[in-house]
Amino acid sequence: MNKNQIHRARPWPGLLTSKGVGSFGDANCMEQLLVHCANAIESNDATLAQQILWVLNNIAPPDGDSNQRLTCAFLRALTVRAAKSGTCKMLAAMANAHCSLSIDIHTFSVIELVSFVDLTPWHRFGFTAANAAILEAVEGYPVIHMVDLSLTHCLQIPTLIEAIANRFERPPLVKLTVASATTEYIPPILDLSYQELGSKLVNFARSRNVVLEFQAIPSSYADGFSSLIEQLRVQHLLYSESGEALVLNCHMMLHYIPEETLSPLSHVNSNLYSFESSSTKSGRTLFLKALRVLDPTIVVLVDEDADLTSNNLVCRLRSAFNYLWIHYDTVDTFLPEGSKQRQWYEADICWKIENVIAHEGLQRVERLEPKSQWVKRMRNAGFRGVNFGEDAISEVKTMLDEHAAGWGLKTEDDLILTWKGHNVVFATVWMPA
């Protein structure tokens, strides 16, 4: 059955008429239908799931408005979940007639990724706020050791190097450390290795009269970046007396660390984590406590302000639906329908939705936590919050002026990026208590 045939299909008796299709098109109704579909799939009720799927197929085309495209992505993820579990297999064939279950994730060149990130404040907000806080914290240090745990492949670093070159008469030595095994399968995906990327950054810094040393440590979120932490611990012992500022820049990466201690952490260096029992503490708690032992000059934590950690599928679906609509709503304001960049953008969001809805255990890595939970974690790990200065707030506001009118800024103890009044991304600054 092709797409056109589906849209001409005879309404399911007792549920929907051609006149009624439009009334099902609002976001609340779509969310309820998705919830019913999820419950039917979880209870192996193939008949009910198929009926709800038919309705969703009619009201949520993949090329519709923002709510329809959002719903279509969730429908696709639910179908993948059903197919993975071996139940309701007929759903996969039905959904494939409506839209492909495969996601075409684009591999970016550096130039493409820079242009892509510049389209929206989603990442630029964190870059701008973090750079301003970092520059203030490292004033007077001869060496800055920047540990960049970022989803965007060090795209923040060139703007930081520019700022260092402009701010300091004699720029400090900059050491940059990254975890090279971090985002191999998580979009956005870059077509360069970290070694190649490091060479480009070193050359860029040289062009700005800044000396940059680059190292990529094979380390991953899956085991709480244990290799990275151990390497930093050794280096800290060597350079703690040299006046080196240690900066931890965590940009939308820490939520990939398992919030529950999983088996990969069992081999972590016993001396490093000897102050906690790994059987009772989450991987995130262990990581943050290990950071505190390093006594960093500053830690910047930027992430999306949502909660996708529930073990209950319906709770997770509701939370994701009521956050990820923002992605689809914003895309309509800055990318034309049918553009390649829009396809890339929405494919990345589809990947996130599938991971949240269709996967469990170690495979489900999109486990966002709200700002309030991260604040609690940071304080419990021995950090104190630091307010952003007026310069940081001013720079973020200037950056937002370059984008659509729907973006806003909340200036509480921390900074929060908003879209039409809804929290999107938070930025926080921490120092050892």
Short mmCIF file of C-alpha atoms in Angstrom, two decimals:
data_model
loop_
_atom_site.label_atom_id
_atom_site.label_comp_id
_atom_site.label_asym_id
_atom_site.label_seq_id
_atom_site.Cartn_x
_atom_site.Cartn_y
_atom_site.Cartn_z
CA MET A 1 0.00 0.00 0.00
CA ASN A 2 1.56 3.31 -1.02
CA LYS A 3 1.29 6.64 0.74
CA ASN A 4 -1.54 7.93 -1.46
CA GLN A 5 -3.54 4.78 -0.94
CA ILE A 6 -3.23 5.16 2.81
CA HIS A 7 -4.60 8.70 2.74
CA ARG A 8 -7.61 7.49 0.66
CA ALA A 9 -8.25 4.51 2.92
CA ARG A 10 -11.77 3.94 4.27
CA PRO A 11 -12.12 5.21 7.87
CA TRP A 12 -12.09 2.63 10.61
CA PRO A 13 -15.76 2.16 11.65
CA GLY A 14 -16.73 3.59 15.00
CA LEU A 15 -13.62 5.70 15.50
CA LEU A 16 -13.04 8.15 12.68
CA THR A 17 -14.78 9.81 9.75
CA SER A 18 -13.23 11.91 7.01
CA LYS A 19 -14.61 14.99 8.74
CA GLY A 20 -13.17 13.82 12.03
CA VAL A 21 -9.58 13.43 10.82
CA GLY A 22 -8.93 17.13 11.28
CA SER A 23 -10.18 17.12 14.86
CA PHE A 24 -7.54 14.54 15.72
CA GLY A 25 -4.78 16.84 14.47
CA ASP A 26 -4.09 18.80 17.65
CA ALA A 27 -1.05 17.93 19.76
CA ASN A 28 -3.00 16.74 22.83
CA CYS A 29 -5.01 14.25 20.79
CA MET A 30 -1.90 13.01 19.00
CA GLU A 31 -0.14 12.51 22.31
CA GLN A 32 -3.09 10.51 23.67
CA LEU A 33 -3.19 8.30 20.58
CA LEU A 34 0.54 7.63 20.89
CA VAL A 35 0.07 6.71 24.55
CA HIS A 36 -2.75 4.29 23.65
CA CYS A 37 -0.60 2.80 20.90
CA ALA A 38 2.33 2.37 23.32
CA ASN A 39 0.08 0.65 25.87
CA ALA A 40 -1.31 -1.66 23.18
CA ILE A 41 2.18 -2.61 22.01
CA GLU A 42 3.41 -3.19 25.58
CA SER A 43 0.40 -5.43 26.29
CA ASN A 44 0.85 -7.29 22.95
CA ASP A 45 -2.59 -6.20 21.76
CA ALA A 46 -1.84 -6.25 18.03
CA THR A 47 -5.44 -5.58 16.97
CA LEU A 48 -5.80 -2.40 19.02
CA ALA A 49 -2.30 -1.26 18.12
CA GLN A 50 -3.07 -1.74 14.42
CA GLN A 51 -6.29 0.28 14.70
CA ILE A 52 -4.57 3.17 16.45
CA LEU A 53 -1.73 3.02 13.97
CA TRP A 54 -4.20 3.38 11.12
CA VAL A 55 -5.56 6.58 12.68
CA LEU A 56 -2.09 7.98 13.29
CA ASN A 57 -1.08 7.15 9.73
CA ASN A 58 -3.95 9.31 8.49
CA ILE A 59 -3.39 12.32 10.73
CA ALA A 60 0.43 12.45 10.97
CA PRO A 61 2.08 12.45 7.52
CA PRO A 62 5.88 12.79 7.53
CA ASP A 63 5.64 15.96 5.44
CA GLY A 64 2.91 17.66 7.51
CA ASP A 65 3.07 20.51 10.01
CA SER A 66 5.37 20.46 13.03
CA ASN A 67 2.95 18.50 15.27
CA GLN A 68 2.31 15.96 12.52
CA ARG A 69 6.01 15.42 11.83
CA LEU A 70 6.67 15.06 15.55
CA THR A 71 3.90 12.48 15.89
CA CYS A 72 5.13 10.63 12.79
CA ALA A 73 8.59 10.33 14.38
CA PHE A 74 7.10 8.89 17.58
CA LEU A 75 4.90 6.52 15.59
CA ARG A 76 7.95 5.28 13.72
CA ALA A 77 9.83 4.76 17.02
CA LEU A 78 6.92 2.78 18.51
CA THR A 79 6.86 0.57 15.42
CA VAL A 80 10.59 -0.06 15.75
CA ARG A 81 10.03 -1.02 19.39
CA ALA A 82 7.28 -3.46 18.44
CA ALA A 83 9.43 -5.02 15.73
CA LYS A 84 12.41 -5.31 18.11
CA SER A 85 10.34 -7.09 20.75
CA GLY A 86 8.95 -9.56 18.23
CA THR A 87 5.34 -8.56 18.94
CA CYS A 88 2.83 -6.86 16.63
CA LYS A 89 5.13 -7.53 13.68
CA MET A 90 2.41 -6.60 11.22
CA LEU A 91 2.84 -3.01 12.41
CA ALA A 92 6.24 -2.76 10.81
CA ALA A 93 4.90 -3.57 7.35
CA MET A 94 2.03 -1.14 7.80
CA ALA A 95 4.23 1.69 8.98
CA ASN A 96 6.79 1.09 6.24
CA ALA A 97 4.02 1.80 3.73
CA HIS A 98 3.59 5.16 5.45
CA CYS A 99 7.20 6.16 6.01
CA SER A 100 10.54 4.38 6.04
CA LEU A 101 11.68 2.94 9.35
CA SER A 102 15.30 3.66 8.49
CA ILE A 103 16.91 6.99 9.48
CA ASP A 104 19.37 8.56 7.07
CA ILE A 105 21.83 10.26 9.44
CA HIS A 106 24.04 12.73 7.60
CA THR A 107 27.81 12.71 8.09
CA PHE A 108 28.96 16.33 8.29
CA SER A 109 32.07 18.00 7.02
CA VAL A 110 33.50 20.60 9.42
CA ILE A 111 32.16 23.44 7.26
CA GLU A 112 28.70 21.86 7.08
CA LEU A 113 28.60 21.31 10.83
CA VAL A 114 29.66 24.88 11.61
CA SER A 115 26.92 26.21 9.33
CA PHE A 116 24.41 23.74 10.78
CA VAL A 117 25.10 24.70 14.40
CA ASP A 118 24.96 28.41 13.59
CA LEU A 119 21.33 28.07 12.42
CA THR A 120 19.94 27.97 15.95
CA PRO A 121 20.92 28.99 19.53
CA TRP A 122 20.51 25.36 20.65
CA HIS A 123 24.29 24.93 20.89
CA ARG A 124 25.44 28.54 20.42
CA PHE A 125 23.75 29.49 23.70
CA GLY A 126 25.96 27.07 25.63
CA PHE A 127 29.08 28.04 23.68
CA THR A 128 28.57 31.75 24.38
CA ALA A 129 27.71 31.39 28.06
CA ALA A 130 30.50 28.88 28.74
CA ASN A 131 33.22 30.85 26.97
CA ALA A 132 32.40 34.01 28.92
CA ALA A 133 32.49 32.14 32.25
CA ILE A 134 35.72 30.32 31.35
CA LEU A 135 37.55 33.51 30.32
CA GLU A 136 36.68 35.14 33.63
CA ALA A 137 37.76 32.09 35.66
CA VAL A 138 41.18 31.61 33.99
CA GLU A 139 42.31 35.24 34.17
CA GLY A 140 46.01 35.31 35.16
CA TYR A 141 46.79 31.61 34.60
CA PRO A 142 49.80 30.89 32.35
CA VAL A 143 48.33 27.54 31.22
CA ILE A 144 44.70 26.60 30.54
CA HIS A 145 43.92 22.89 30.39
CA MET A 146 40.54 22.58 28.72
CA VAL A 147 38.78 19.21 28.88
CA ASP A 148 36.01 19.35 26.28
CA LEU A 149 33.23 16.79 26.68
CA SER A 150 31.01 18.02 23.90
CA LEU A 151 28.40 16.62 21.53
CA THR A 152 29.50 19.06 18.81
CA HIS A 153 33.08 17.92 18.16
CA CYS A 154 34.98 20.90 19.64
CA LEU A 155 33.04 23.52 17.64
CA GLN A 156 33.12 25.76 20.71
CA ILE A 157 36.93 25.83 20.76
CA PRO A 158 37.64 28.20 17.82
CA THR A 159 35.45 30.91 19.34
CA LEU A 160 37.20 30.41 22.69
CA ILE A 161 40.62 30.68 21.02
CA GLU A 162 39.51 33.89 19.29
CA ALA A 163 38.38 35.31 22.62
CA ILE A 164 41.66 34.33 24.32
CA ALA A 165 43.67 35.94 21.52
CA ASN A 166 41.67 39.16 21.80
CA ARG A 167 41.50 39.31 25.59
CA PHE A 168 45.06 38.57 26.69
CA GLU A 169 48.12 40.55 25.63
CA ARG A 170 50.22 37.43 26.16
CA PRO A 171 47.88 34.49 25.52
CA PRO A 172 48.33 31.52 27.86
CA LEU A 173 49.29 28.07 26.62
CA VAL A 174 46.09 26.14 25.90
CA LYS A 175 45.97 22.37 26.36
CA LEU A 176 42.89 20.70 24.91
CA THR A 177 41.85 17.19 25.91
CA VAL A 178 38.91 15.29 24.38
CA ALA A 179 37.41 11.83 24.78
CA SER A 180 37.83 10.31 21.34
CA ALA A 181 35.48 7.34 21.67
CA THR A 182 32.51 9.42 22.75
CA THR A 183 30.15 10.12 19.87
CA GLU A 184 30.85 7.53 17.18
CA TYR A 185 27.17 6.65 16.82
CA ILE A 186 25.45 9.73 18.24
CA PRO A 187 24.48 12.52 15.83
CA PRO A 188 25.75 14.92 14.70
CA ILE A 189 28.45 12.74 13.11
CA LEU A 190 31.64 14.30 11.75
CA ASP A 191 33.61 12.97 8.78
CA LEU A 192 36.97 13.60 10.51
CA SER A 193 38.85 11.62 13.14
CA TYR A 194 39.71 13.48 16.33
CA GLN A 195 43.38 13.41 15.32
CA GLU A 196 42.52 15.24 12.07
CA LEU A 197 40.26 17.63 13.94
CA GLY A 198 43.03 18.30 16.47
CA SER A 199 45.47 19.22 13.70
CA LYS A 200 42.97 21.73 12.30
CA LEU A 201 42.47 23.28 15.74
CA VAL A 202 46.22 23.53 16.37
CA ASN A 203 46.68 25.30 13.02
CA PHE A 204 43.77 27.63 13.68
CA ALA A 205 45.17 28.56 17.09
CA ARG A 206 48.59 29.21 15.55
CA SER A 207 46.97 31.63 13.09
CA ARG A 208 45.70 33.56 16.11
CA ASN A 209 49.09 33.49 17.87
CA VAL A 210 47.82 31.04 20.48
CA VAL A 211 49.79 27.87 21.25
CA LEU A 212 47.44 24.89 21.44
CA GLU A 213 48.39 21.35 22.49
CA PHE A 214 45.83 18.68 21.62
CA GLN A 215 45.33 15.17 22.99
CA ALA A 216 42.53 12.67 22.33
CA ILE A 217 42.09 9.98 24.97
CA PRO A 218 40.16 6.82 24.00
CA SER A 219 37.34 7.08 26.51
CA SER A 220 33.56 6.77 26.45
CA TYR A 221 30.44 7.84 28.33
CA ALA A 222 29.50 4.14 28.66
CA ASP A 223 31.95 3.59 31.53
CA GLY A 224 31.75 7.10 32.94
CA PHE A 225 34.83 8.32 31.02
CA SER A 226 36.98 6.25 33.37
CA SER A 227 40.07 6.29 31.10
CA LEU A 228 39.85 10.05 30.72
CA ILE A 229 39.46 10.61 34.47
CA GLU A 230 42.41 8.36 35.25
CA GLN A 231 44.62 10.19 32.73
CA LEU A 232 43.58 13.56 34.15
CA ARG A 233 44.33 12.33 37.65
CA VAL A 234 47.88 11.37 36.65
CA GLN A 235 48.40 14.69 34.87
CA HIS A 236 46.98 16.59 37.83
CA LEU A 237 49.59 15.05 40.11
CA LEU A 238 52.31 16.18 37.68
CA TYR A 239 51.11 19.73 37.01
CA SER A 240 49.20 20.75 40.14
CA GLU A 241 52.08 23.02 41.22
CA SER A 242 52.59 24.68 37.84
CA GLY A 243 49.73 27.16 38.01
CA GLU A 244 47.60 25.34 35.46
CA ALA A 245 43.89 26.13 35.27
CA LEU A 246 41.85 22.96 34.82
CA VAL A 247 38.60 23.65 32.94
CA LEU A 248 35.89 21.00 32.48
CA ASN A 249 33.52 21.96 29.68
CA CYS A 250 30.55 19.56 29.63
CA HIS A 251 28.27 20.39 26.72
CA MET A 252 25.26 18.08 26.31
CA MET A 253 27.38 15.02 27.01
CA LEU A 254 27.01 14.01 30.66
CA HIS A 255 23.45 12.73 30.21
CA TYR A 256 24.90 9.86 28.17
CA ILE A 257 26.67 8.54 31.27
CA PRO A 258 24.41 5.79 32.71
CA GLU A 259 22.45 7.15 35.66
CA GLU A 260 22.52 3.67 37.13
CA THR A 261 25.83 1.90 37.71
CA LEU A 262 26.15 -0.61 34.89
CA SER A 263 28.65 -3.42 34.48
CA PRO A 264 31.28 -1.46 32.48
CA LEU A 265 32.04 0.57 35.61
CA SER A 266 33.13 -2.53 37.52
CA HIS A 267 36.68 -2.33 36.13
CA VAL A 268 37.18 1.35 36.98
CA ASN A 269 40.40 2.12 38.85
CA SER A 270 39.74 1.22 42.48
CA ASN A 271 41.86 4.05 43.87
CA LEU A 272 39.99 6.62 41.81
CA TYR A 273 36.56 5.61 43.06
CA SER A 274 37.49 4.19 46.45
CA PHE A 275 35.34 6.79 48.23
CA GLU A 276 32.07 5.33 46.87
CA SER A 277 30.45 1.94 46.59
CA SER A 278 29.77 1.36 42.90
CA SER A 279 26.88 -0.94 43.77
CA THR A 280 24.81 1.88 45.27
CA LYS A 281 25.84 4.99 43.33
CA SER A 282 25.00 6.02 39.79
CA GLY A 283 27.63 6.34 37.08
CA ARG A 284 26.96 10.09 37.00
CA THR A 285 27.55 10.42 40.73
CA LEU A 286 30.82 8.51 40.44
CA PHE A 287 31.96 10.69 37.55
CA LEU A 288 31.17 13.98 39.31
CA LYS A 289 32.85 12.87 42.54
CA ALA A 290 35.91 11.88 40.53
CA LEU A 291 35.90 15.34 38.93
CA ARG A 292 35.81 16.93 42.37
CA VAL A 293 38.95 15.02 43.40
CA LEU A 294 40.74 16.71 40.47
CA ASP A 295 39.99 20.10 42.09
CA PRO A 296 39.15 21.87 38.80
CA THR A 297 39.28 25.64 38.46
CA ILE A 298 35.84 25.68 36.86
CA VAL A 299 33.23 23.23 35.57
CA VAL A 300 30.66 24.38 33.02
CA LEU A 301 27.63 22.13 32.60
CA VAL A 302 25.26 22.78 29.68
CA ASP A 303 22.43 20.43 28.79
CA GLU A 304 18.83 20.16 27.65
CA ASP A 305 16.28 20.83 30.41
CA ALA A 306 14.08 17.73 30.25
CA ASP A 307 13.60 14.41 32.05
CA LEU A 308 13.80 11.29 29.88
CA THR A 309 14.98 8.86 32.55
CA SER A 310 11.74 7.09 33.48
CA ASN A 311 11.74 3.31 33.17
CA ASN A 312 8.04 3.50 32.29
CA LEU A 313 7.57 3.79 28.52
CA VAL A 314 4.40 5.90 28.69
CA CYS A 315 5.92 8.36 31.17
CA ARG A 316 8.99 8.64 28.97
CA LEU A 317 6.86 9.10 25.84
CA ARG A 318 4.82 11.89 27.43
CA SER A 319 7.93 13.67 28.69
CA ALA A 320 9.69 13.39 25.34
CA PHE A 321 6.63 14.48 23.34
CA ASN A 322 6.18 17.56 25.54
CA TYR A 323 9.83 18.56 25.10
CA LEU A 324 10.78 17.53 21.59
CA TRP A 325 7.91 19.45 19.97
CA ILE A 326 10.21 22.46 20.42
CA HIS A 327 12.68 21.04 17.92
CA TYR A 328 10.01 20.70 15.24
CA ASP A 329 8.40 24.05 16.04
CA THR A 330 11.68 25.94 15.80
CA VAL A 331 12.74 24.28 12.56
CA ASP A 332 9.75 25.81 10.77
CA THR A 333 11.11 29.28 11.59
CA PHE A 334 14.58 28.93 10.09
CA LEU A 335 14.69 26.11 7.53
CA PRO A 336 12.53 25.91 4.40
CA GLU A 337 10.51 22.78 3.70
CA GLY A 338 12.46 20.31 1.58
CA SER A 339 15.90 21.76 2.36
CA LYS A 340 18.79 19.37 2.99
CA GLN A 341 19.59 21.00 6.33
CA ARG A 342 16.01 20.48 7.48
CA GLN A 343 16.24 16.80 6.53
CA TRP A 344 19.52 16.50 8.47
CA TYR A 345 18.08 18.31 11.49
CA GLU A 346 14.91 16.23 11.68
CA ALA A 347 16.81 12.97 11.09
CA ASP A 348 18.88 13.74 14.19
CA ILE A 349 15.72 14.33 16.21
CA CYS A 350 14.18 11.10 14.85
CA TRP A 351 17.30 9.29 16.05
CA LYS A 352 16.84 10.77 19.52
CA ILE A 353 13.14 9.83 19.61
CA GLU A 354 13.88 6.27 18.51
CA ASN A 355 16.54 5.91 21.18
CA VAL A 356 14.19 7.18 23.90
CA ILE A 357 11.18 5.09 22.82
CA ALA A 358 12.44 1.94 21.07
CA HIS A 359 15.45 0.96 23.18
CA GLU A 360 16.16 -0.13 26.75
CA GLY A 361 19.21 -0.95 28.87
CA LEU A 362 22.65 -0.01 27.58
CA GLN A 363 21.23 0.87 24.15
CA ARG A 364 19.03 3.65 25.53
CA VAL A 365 21.60 6.42 25.95
CA GLU A 366 19.36 9.49 25.59
CA ARG A 367 18.66 9.88 29.31
CA LEU A 368 18.23 13.61 29.86
CA GLU A 369 17.80 14.94 33.38
CA PRO A 370 16.36 18.37 34.27
CA LYS A 371 18.51 21.19 35.60
CA SER A 372 17.20 20.69 39.15
CA GLN A 373 18.58 17.13 39.22
CA TRP A 374 22.00 18.19 37.91
CA VAL A 375 22.17 20.99 40.50
CA LYS A 376 21.50 18.42 43.21
CA ARG A 377 24.14 16.08 41.78
CA MET A 378 26.78 18.80 41.56
CA ARG A 379 26.19 19.99 45.12
CA ASN A 380 26.28 16.45 46.48
CA ALA A 381 29.58 15.91 44.65
CA GLY A 382 31.15 18.86 46.47
CA PHE A 383 30.70 21.76 44.04
CA ARG A 384 29.17 25.19 44.59
CA GLY A 385 27.27 27.13 41.96
CA VAL A 386 28.71 30.35 40.54
CA ASN A 387 26.58 33.08 38.97
CA PHE A 388 27.21 34.25 35.44
CA GLY A 389 28.65 37.74 35.16
CA GLU A 390 27.04 40.65 33.36
CA ASP A 391 29.39 40.16 30.39
CA ALA A 392 28.15 36.60 29.88
CA ILE A 393 24.49 37.65 30.06
CA SER A 394 25.10 40.52 27.64
CA GLU A 395 26.89 38.28 25.14
CA VAL A 396 24.13 35.67 25.24
CA LYS A 397 21.48 38.35 24.66
CA THR A 398 23.44 39.73 21.71
CA MET A 399 23.72 36.24 20.23
CA LEU A 400 19.97 35.64 20.63
CA ASP A 401 19.24 38.87 18.76
CA GLU A 402 20.62 37.13 15.66
CA HIS A 403 17.88 34.49 15.78
CA ALA A 404 14.08 34.25 15.60
CA ALA A 405 11.94 36.24 18.01
CA GLY A 406 10.67 33.13 19.81
CA TRP A 407 13.97 32.57 21.60
CA GLY A 408 14.38 34.04 25.09
CA LEU A 409 16.62 34.02 28.14
CA LYS A 410 15.87 33.42 31.82
CA THR A 411 18.53 34.80 34.16
CA GLU A 412 18.13 33.02 37.46
CA ASP A 413 21.15 31.72 39.40
CA ASP A 414 21.95 30.07 36.08
CA LEU A 415 21.05 30.86 32.47
CA ILE A 416 18.18 29.14 30.68
CA LEU A 417 17.46 29.31 26.96
CA THR A 418 13.72 29.36 26.22
CA TRP A 419 11.49 28.95 23.17
CA LYS A 420 8.12 30.71 23.44
CA GLY A 421 8.55 30.69 27.22
CA HIS A 422 9.39 26.98 27.53
CA ASN A 423 12.73 25.91 29.00
CA VAL A 424 15.05 24.42 26.38
CA VAL A 425 18.72 24.39 27.47
CA PHE A 426 20.36 25.39 30.76
CA ALA A 427 23.90 26.58 31.45
CA THR A 428 25.48 26.32 34.91
CA VAL A 429 28.92 27.16 36.32
CA TRP A 430 30.55 25.30 39.22
CA MET A 431 33.66 25.49 41.36
CA PRO A 432 34.89 23.22 44.17
CA ALA A 433 33.03 24.01 47.39
#
